[in-house]
């Protein structure tokens, strides 16, 4: 399909220009730029001299070397790489929002403030919590903010000894790091055989120094912590607080109210569950929702609505303060609001129904061909395979992931969670059809069959632009600029 590809520098022809500026160059020369001489360039930059067509083709071609959700199925576990409706992009780009500035006075920001207010109200209604802050910029930032609230709670109560947070080994990796950054000590808790937290193990770990627990629910092995209320009650007996990592909320949204499970603070990943495309390092939003115990300390400003007017209130002296400039990542919040309104009460629960159904469908069809830990139960929104069977036959999870690339798929998350040997974590999300899932499952089964016949896939992928990399060198010593090969 590709003709012999020349790099843009190799296409350069001296004197060729993409654009001819039509202004009067003599006139331009009379304008002296206010840049100090020392910083002015003496020689022209070494840029490829190419036509506009060359440039357009170059960048368009590069864009095809990447894989994206718009091209195909992206089962990257834990990341919720789902299709996000384009309408939300359009709405978040409306000029009234796009051209507003967060420093505008409240009188002319009423529309934007209304969106903040209404989104907070919607998230409170969906989760059952009495209070919300939209400020955190991502999931991990929400964790950090929630932990600062926990810290403040203990400070105000004079609980000076409470400096430890219990984190099960089925938690997301950001949990222990947020905990450390917030100044707590992490106490790991091993999951039971069934991949869940056991109350007897927790009893042995908890003590007077326990400031709280951070639970991911559903946890990173795709299972629901069904004893969460009992766990929360035990933590509360020690005046500890319960943090719930709610990044996997697409598995449970609309089914029940997290607030009723004894949780004190929970973040949501709007860039997973609520419509902002996730990945590529773009902006996110990790709002937190809190119980009455923690609401007095939420970040300022609070967005208020009185007598038909929206306003910002900075007066709360007990607040942990501001944790983000202005009020949060507005574009992401807008998309989430549009998404919630477009689904409404009637359809919001279909997110969780379909994401769980899709994951269980994958699990059911794959379980004969792969070892699946904890398969005795249904999974939530993701299923996890282990490579133990394929190991005996001479292959590995890494090789299978690379083989999937040759079959046109982005691989699932691999070697995470750590508690499953050679894990492959598949999150199909709610937006994929049965046909897409079947094609993907068939591809995985075909790989397993070939491994049985003696193929190891040690040199896959072969059919893509970049074949097998030395990943450590690629990460540590990346070559990021054009270097002419000296032959
Ligand atoms: C993605 C994720 C996070 C972190 O969210 P970021 O927005 O990437 O900081 C935390 N916990 C879980 C379970 C996640 O899946």
XYZ file of C-alpha atoms and ligand atoms in Angstrom:
502
model
C 0.000 0.000 0.000
C 2.851 2.399 0.772
C 5.110 3.604 -1.988
C 8.741 3.917 -0.930
C 8.374 6.549 1.757
C 10.652 9.537 1.733
C 11.016 11.596 4.853
C 10.118 15.238 4.600
C 13.783 16.304 4.733
C 14.588 13.990 1.854
C 11.906 15.657 -0.235
C 13.431 19.083 0.239
C 14.312 20.978 -2.973
C 16.299 24.148 -2.599
C 14.139 27.235 -3.103
C 10.800 25.395 -3.117
C 8.188 27.145 -1.029
C 4.842 26.042 0.357
C 3.495 29.529 0.881
C 4.309 32.862 -0.723
C 3.581 35.699 1.617
C 1.891 38.456 -0.274
C 2.694 41.401 1.965
C 5.155 44.077 1.025
C 8.479 42.775 2.233
C 10.098 46.228 2.085
C 7.521 47.587 4.406
C 8.008 44.689 6.785
C 11.707 45.433 7.003
C 11.015 48.875 8.402
C 9.382 47.341 11.458
C 12.099 46.563 13.932
C 11.186 43.617 16.158
C 11.692 44.264 19.832
C 13.888 41.179 20.293
C 17.385 41.796 21.686
C 20.083 41.337 19.029
C 21.657 38.482 20.964
C 18.553 36.398 20.431
C 18.118 37.130 16.732
C 18.906 34.388 14.271
C 21.705 35.120 11.794
C 21.096 32.221 9.453
C 17.823 30.825 8.241
C 16.571 27.783 10.159
C 17.348 24.466 8.501
C 13.893 23.468 7.471
C 12.841 21.247 4.612
C 11.939 23.294 1.553
C 8.793 21.685 0.282
C 5.444 22.505 -1.292
C 2.164 22.699 0.578
C 1.114 19.343 -0.913
C 4.257 17.724 0.465
C 3.561 19.087 3.929
C -0.083 18.032 3.915
C 0.787 14.530 2.728
C 3.593 14.244 5.249
C 1.443 15.038 8.272
C -1.565 13.143 7.022
C 0.585 10.067 6.486
C 2.122 10.376 9.949
C -1.355 10.515 11.463
C -2.002 7.027 10.035
C 0.964 5.493 11.770
C -0.859 5.747 15.067
C -3.720 3.577 16.176
C -6.856 5.287 17.427
C -10.355 4.509 18.643
C -11.663 5.985 15.384
C -9.846 3.249 13.515
C -10.655 0.207 15.567
C -11.366 -1.600 18.808
C -9.159 -0.468 21.696
C -9.597 -2.906 24.603
C -7.044 -1.264 26.914
C -8.150 -2.459 30.356
C -8.719 0.122 33.086
C -8.601 2.969 30.564
C -12.183 2.846 29.235
C -11.248 3.637 25.646
C -14.800 3.984 24.448
C -16.359 5.836 21.562
C -17.423 9.298 22.625
C -20.239 10.906 20.679
C -19.104 13.763 18.415
C -22.062 15.875 19.454
C -20.363 16.485 22.811
C -17.282 17.828 21.035
C -19.437 20.194 19.035
C -21.325 21.418 22.084
C -18.171 22.007 24.093
C -16.804 24.093 21.222
C -19.780 26.467 20.988
C -18.443 29.996 20.722
C -20.269 31.263 23.817
C -18.287 28.768 25.888
C -15.113 28.720 23.838
C -14.713 32.498 23.868
C -15.520 33.048 27.514
C -12.657 33.681 29.907
C -12.559 32.435 33.497
C -11.617 35.936 34.679
C -14.814 37.436 33.287
C -17.001 38.937 36.016
C -19.777 36.727 37.349
C -22.476 38.866 35.681
C -21.346 37.855 32.209
C -20.338 34.274 33.129
C -23.799 33.178 34.211
C -24.075 30.548 31.454
C -20.755 28.906 32.308
C -21.465 29.027 36.039
C -24.839 27.429 35.387
C -23.088 24.534 33.632
C -20.754 24.049 36.623
C -23.650 24.158 39.024
C -25.899 21.846 37.056
C -23.129 19.333 36.423
C -22.333 19.198 40.141
C -26.016 18.637 40.874
C -26.205 15.862 38.271
C -23.123 14.083 39.644
C -24.524 14.353 43.169
C -27.775 12.819 41.989
C -26.024 10.006 40.092
C -23.794 9.051 43.039
C -26.033 9.998 45.973
C -23.445 12.201 47.699
C -24.424 15.565 49.197
C -21.457 17.622 47.909
C -19.086 17.850 44.964
C -16.023 19.716 43.704
C -15.294 19.847 39.996
C -11.791 21.258 40.374
C -9.445 18.234 40.204
C -7.839 17.960 36.770
C -7.673 14.153 36.565
C -8.290 10.953 38.496
C -5.020 11.022 40.392
C -5.572 14.702 41.198
C -8.996 13.797 42.608
C -7.306 11.166 44.792
C -4.823 13.747 46.028
C -7.618 16.234 46.785
C -9.665 13.576 48.594
C -6.672 12.639 50.730
C -6.116 16.285 51.641
C -9.732 16.361 52.829
C -9.108 13.257 54.947
C -6.018 14.904 56.378
C -7.944 18.052 57.208
C -10.688 16.034 58.912
C -8.174 14.373 61.229
C -6.338 17.639 61.846
C -9.522 19.390 62.910
C -10.533 16.474 65.133
C -7.073 16.415 66.692
C -6.420 12.853 65.505
C -2.688 13.406 65.531
C -1.701 9.743 65.267
C -3.604 9.006 62.101
C -1.032 8.951 59.309
C -1.610 5.610 57.575
C -3.838 4.712 54.646
C -4.623 1.067 53.898
C -4.490 0.218 50.177
C -5.409 -3.250 48.884
C -3.082 -4.722 46.237
C -5.980 -4.695 43.790
C -5.958 -0.872 43.786
C -4.904 1.251 40.846
C -1.231 2.278 40.848
C -2.047 5.950 41.308
C -3.531 5.254 44.765
C -0.284 4.611 46.667
C 1.479 7.448 44.880
C -1.283 9.981 45.677
C -1.174 8.750 49.229
C 2.557 9.371 49.529
C 2.337 12.805 47.898
C -0.431 13.760 50.338
C 1.937 12.893 53.208
C 0.439 9.601 54.360
C 2.119 6.266 54.780
C 0.744 3.437 52.648
C -0.157 0.147 54.304
C -0.619 -2.582 51.667
C -3.334 -5.173 52.096
C -3.213 -8.458 50.166
C -6.414 -9.569 48.401
C -7.884 -12.963 49.155
C -7.819 -15.944 46.775
C -10.960 -14.668 45.122
C -9.395 -11.284 44.238
C -11.346 -9.353 46.866
C -10.566 -7.712 50.205
C -11.270 -9.999 53.150
C -12.613 -8.524 56.305
C -10.439 -10.757 58.577
C -7.298 -9.513 56.793
C -8.459 -5.940 57.183
C -9.064 -6.497 60.924
C -5.441 -7.524 61.331
C -4.185 -4.456 59.470
C -6.343 -1.736 60.969
C -5.345 0.164 64.117
C -5.416 3.565 65.829
C -3.015 4.990 63.249
C -5.349 4.178 60.360
C -6.471 7.443 58.768
C -8.495 5.654 56.120
C -8.655 3.139 53.313
C -8.502 3.609 49.540
C -10.600 1.063 47.723
C -11.003 0.779 43.996
C -14.489 -0.487 43.315
C -14.945 -2.354 41.056
C -11.316 -3.214 41.729
C -8.561 -3.588 39.155
C -9.184 -7.282 38.734
C -12.631 -6.325 37.477
C -14.491 -7.540 40.566
C -16.982 -5.813 42.786
C -15.924 -5.457 46.426
C -19.190 -6.809 47.745
C -18.255 -6.355 51.406
C -17.639 -2.657 50.966
C -20.268 -1.630 53.520
C -18.801 -3.950 56.175
C -15.323 -2.660 55.331
C -16.541 0.935 55.637
C -18.234 0.253 58.977
C -15.026 -1.231 60.368
C -12.936 1.726 59.163
C -15.450 4.143 60.671
C -15.217 2.359 64.045
C -11.620 3.585 64.129
C -12.702 7.055 62.976
C -11.003 6.383 59.656
C -12.439 7.508 56.330
C -13.225 5.559 53.182
C -11.859 6.733 49.851
C -13.324 5.039 46.803
C -11.491 5.237 43.514
C -14.451 5.587 41.182
C -12.550 5.576 37.874
C -14.306 2.320 37.000
C -17.693 3.916 37.426
C -18.918 2.842 33.992
C -19.369 -0.606 35.544
C -21.885 0.527 38.151
C -23.419 3.814 37.074
C -27.168 3.890 37.553
C -27.282 0.555 39.405
C -26.959 1.794 42.972
C -25.784 4.734 44.990
C -22.121 4.650 46.104
C -23.003 7.052 48.917
C -25.013 4.275 50.585
C -21.981 1.981 50.788
C -20.352 4.040 53.529
C -17.933 5.879 51.254
C -16.766 9.312 52.407
C -15.062 10.508 49.257
C -14.926 9.260 45.711
C -13.561 10.603 42.455
C -14.981 10.061 39.002
C -12.962 10.121 35.809
C -15.005 12.283 33.464
C -12.455 11.405 30.770
C -13.334 7.741 31.103
C -16.960 7.401 32.079
C -18.369 10.707 30.873
C -17.416 11.330 27.290
C -14.068 13.074 27.015
C -11.819 11.016 24.746
C -9.161 9.514 26.940
C -5.540 9.130 26.044
C -2.787 11.112 24.418
C -2.235 13.179 27.542
C -5.107 15.570 26.887
C -6.952 17.384 29.655
C -9.143 15.385 31.983
C -11.372 16.007 34.974
C -11.549 14.063 38.222
C -14.371 15.622 40.285
C -14.743 14.418 43.844
C -17.956 13.670 45.656
C -18.035 13.657 49.419
C -20.139 12.783 52.449
C -21.211 15.315 55.082
C -18.098 14.501 57.119
C -15.836 15.987 54.453
C -17.989 18.583 52.711
C -16.923 21.426 55.061
C -13.350 21.261 53.706
C -13.959 21.173 49.950
C -11.824 23.429 47.747
C -12.928 27.022 47.128
C -14.597 28.650 45.320
C -17.952 27.045 45.886
C -20.387 27.653 43.048
C -23.639 28.936 44.516
C -27.099 29.655 43.189
C -29.279 32.147 45.025
C -32.247 34.214 43.841
C -31.712 33.200 40.243
C -28.030 34.255 40.215
C -24.923 32.061 40.079
C -21.899 33.217 42.064
C -18.506 32.095 43.365
C -17.977 31.935 47.103
C -14.438 32.007 48.477
C -15.396 32.606 52.110
C -15.040 29.092 53.574
C -12.157 29.327 56.038
C -12.049 25.593 56.721
C -11.486 24.798 53.057
C -8.301 23.018 52.001
C -7.981 25.946 49.555
C -7.668 25.937 45.819
C -6.218 22.942 44.089
C -6.422 24.132 40.495
C -6.261 27.519 38.830
C -9.726 28.849 38.157
C -12.457 26.199 38.479
C -11.433 23.030 36.637
C -11.047 21.932 33.008
C -14.144 23.558 31.623
C -14.158 21.831 28.196
C -14.121 18.410 29.824
C -16.858 19.389 32.262
C -18.995 20.647 29.394
C -18.698 17.386 27.484
C -19.702 15.450 30.592
C -22.726 17.671 31.129
C -23.798 17.267 27.506
C -23.328 13.499 27.751
C -25.393 13.199 30.925
C -28.195 15.317 29.455
C -28.209 13.316 26.238
C -28.675 10.031 28.140
C -30.948 11.329 30.858
C -32.451 9.321 33.707
C -33.807 6.830 31.265
C -30.595 5.661 29.620
C -27.773 6.433 32.047
C -27.884 2.921 33.508
C -27.451 1.399 30.064
C -23.761 2.410 30.289
C -23.133 -0.070 33.098
C -25.464 -2.734 31.769
C -23.689 -2.862 28.424
C -20.125 -2.502 29.700
C -20.622 -5.412 32.113
C -22.455 -7.509 29.544
C -19.708 -6.968 26.963
C -16.934 -7.930 29.388
C -18.766 -11.074 30.478
C -19.397 -12.002 26.866
C -15.643 -11.807 26.187
C -14.927 -13.815 29.340
C -17.453 -16.505 28.463
C -16.096 -16.993 24.964
C -12.425 -16.879 25.993
C -12.474 -19.067 29.080
C -11.945 -22.322 27.204
C -8.836 -20.986 25.512
C -7.095 -19.092 28.304
C -6.650 -19.449 32.031
C -8.877 -16.839 33.609
C -8.350 -16.154 37.304
C -11.445 -15.700 39.478
C -13.564 -17.044 36.629
C -15.915 -18.696 39.081
C -17.681 -15.352 39.294
C -19.016 -12.910 36.763
C -16.708 -10.001 36.093
C -17.709 -6.365 36.035
C -16.577 -4.146 33.132
C -13.301 -5.930 32.382
C -12.007 -9.467 32.217
C -8.483 -10.646 32.910
C -6.679 -13.508 31.211
C -3.462 -15.077 32.425
C -0.804 -16.486 30.094
C 0.009 -19.557 32.224
C -1.307 -22.033 29.639
C 0.466 -20.288 26.746
C 3.668 -20.121 28.821
C 3.755 -23.895 28.932
C 3.328 -23.897 25.155
C 6.245 -21.485 24.646
C 4.647 -18.050 24.330
C 3.954 -15.070 26.567
C 1.494 -12.278 27.130
C 3.883 -9.836 25.476
C 4.055 -11.967 22.329
C 0.289 -12.365 22.204
C -0.162 -8.601 22.559
C 2.254 -8.052 19.667
C 0.476 -10.704 17.586
C -2.794 -8.823 18.114
C -1.215 -5.736 16.550
C -0.652 -7.741 13.367
C -4.321 -8.641 13.416
C -5.240 -4.955 13.474
C -6.011 -4.438 17.168
C -4.619 -2.287 19.892
C -3.481 -4.771 22.563
C -5.218 -4.937 25.923
C -3.408 -3.723 29.053
C -0.691 -6.256 29.823
C 1.107 -7.345 32.996
C -1.353 -5.334 35.079
C -2.756 -5.914 37.644
C 0.395 -7.327 39.159
C -1.485 -9.907 41.192
C -2.313 -11.926 38.051
C 0.545 -13.740 36.340
C 1.067 -12.473 32.788
C -2.189 -10.527 32.936
C -4.056 -9.396 29.833
C -6.763 -7.026 30.916
C -9.554 -6.589 28.406
C -12.040 -3.762 28.780
C -14.437 -3.848 25.842
C -16.497 -0.858 27.097
C -20.181 -0.291 26.474
C -19.831 1.160 22.990
C -18.707 -1.913 21.043
C -21.068 -4.150 19.125
C -21.298 -7.936 19.421
C -19.834 -8.219 15.912
C -16.739 -6.218 16.865
C -16.298 -8.266 20.023
C -16.661 -11.524 18.093
C -14.014 -10.491 15.570
C -11.619 -9.559 18.350
C -12.296 -12.752 20.308
C -11.807 -14.820 17.129
C -8.434 -13.113 16.635
C -7.353 -13.947 20.185
C -8.530 -17.547 19.870
C -6.667 -17.881 16.564
C -3.512 -16.690 18.318
C -4.027 -19.235 21.125
C -4.532 -22.002 18.537
C -1.351 -21.083 16.678
C 0.577 -21.112 19.947
C -0.720 -24.623 20.537
C 0.751 -25.577 17.162
C 4.158 -24.285 18.204
C 4.149 -20.644 17.044
C 5.594 -18.323 19.719
C 5.031 -14.936 18.029
C 8.432 -13.876 19.334
C 8.993 -11.610 16.353
C 5.488 -10.151 15.983
C 4.377 -7.634 14.883
C 5.505 -7.816 11.276
C 2.779 -6.039 9.363
C 2.984 -2.578 10.870
C 5.177 0.440 10.338
C 7.195 -0.157 13.496
C 7.942 -3.818 14.219
C 9.268 -5.316 17.460
C 11.071 -2.666 19.478
C 13.567 -2.930 22.230
C 11.114 -1.251 24.555
C 13.607 -0.295 27.249
C 15.901 1.481 24.774
C 12.956 3.078 22.987
C 11.770 4.536 26.291
C 15.163 5.524 27.679
C 16.974 6.704 24.560
C 14.312 7.781 22.104
C 15.523 9.209 18.789
C 13.327 12.210 18.332
C 14.956 14.092 15.473
C 15.848 13.449 11.879
C 19.365 12.131 11.437
C 20.731 11.496 8.002
C 22.179 8.036 7.789
C 25.863 8.021 6.997
C 26.551 5.068 4.828
C -7.351 5.788 35.189
C -7.460 5.451 36.585
C -6.950 6.306 37.576
C -6.148 7.554 37.278
O -6.815 8.518 36.531
P -5.991 9.663 35.767
O -7.033 10.562 35.236
O -5.200 8.965 34.697
O -5.107 10.339 36.745
C -7.158 5.956 38.898
N -7.785 4.814 39.219
C -8.277 3.954 38.288
C -8.990 2.715 38.731
C -8.125 4.240 36.944
O -8.611 3.381 36.033
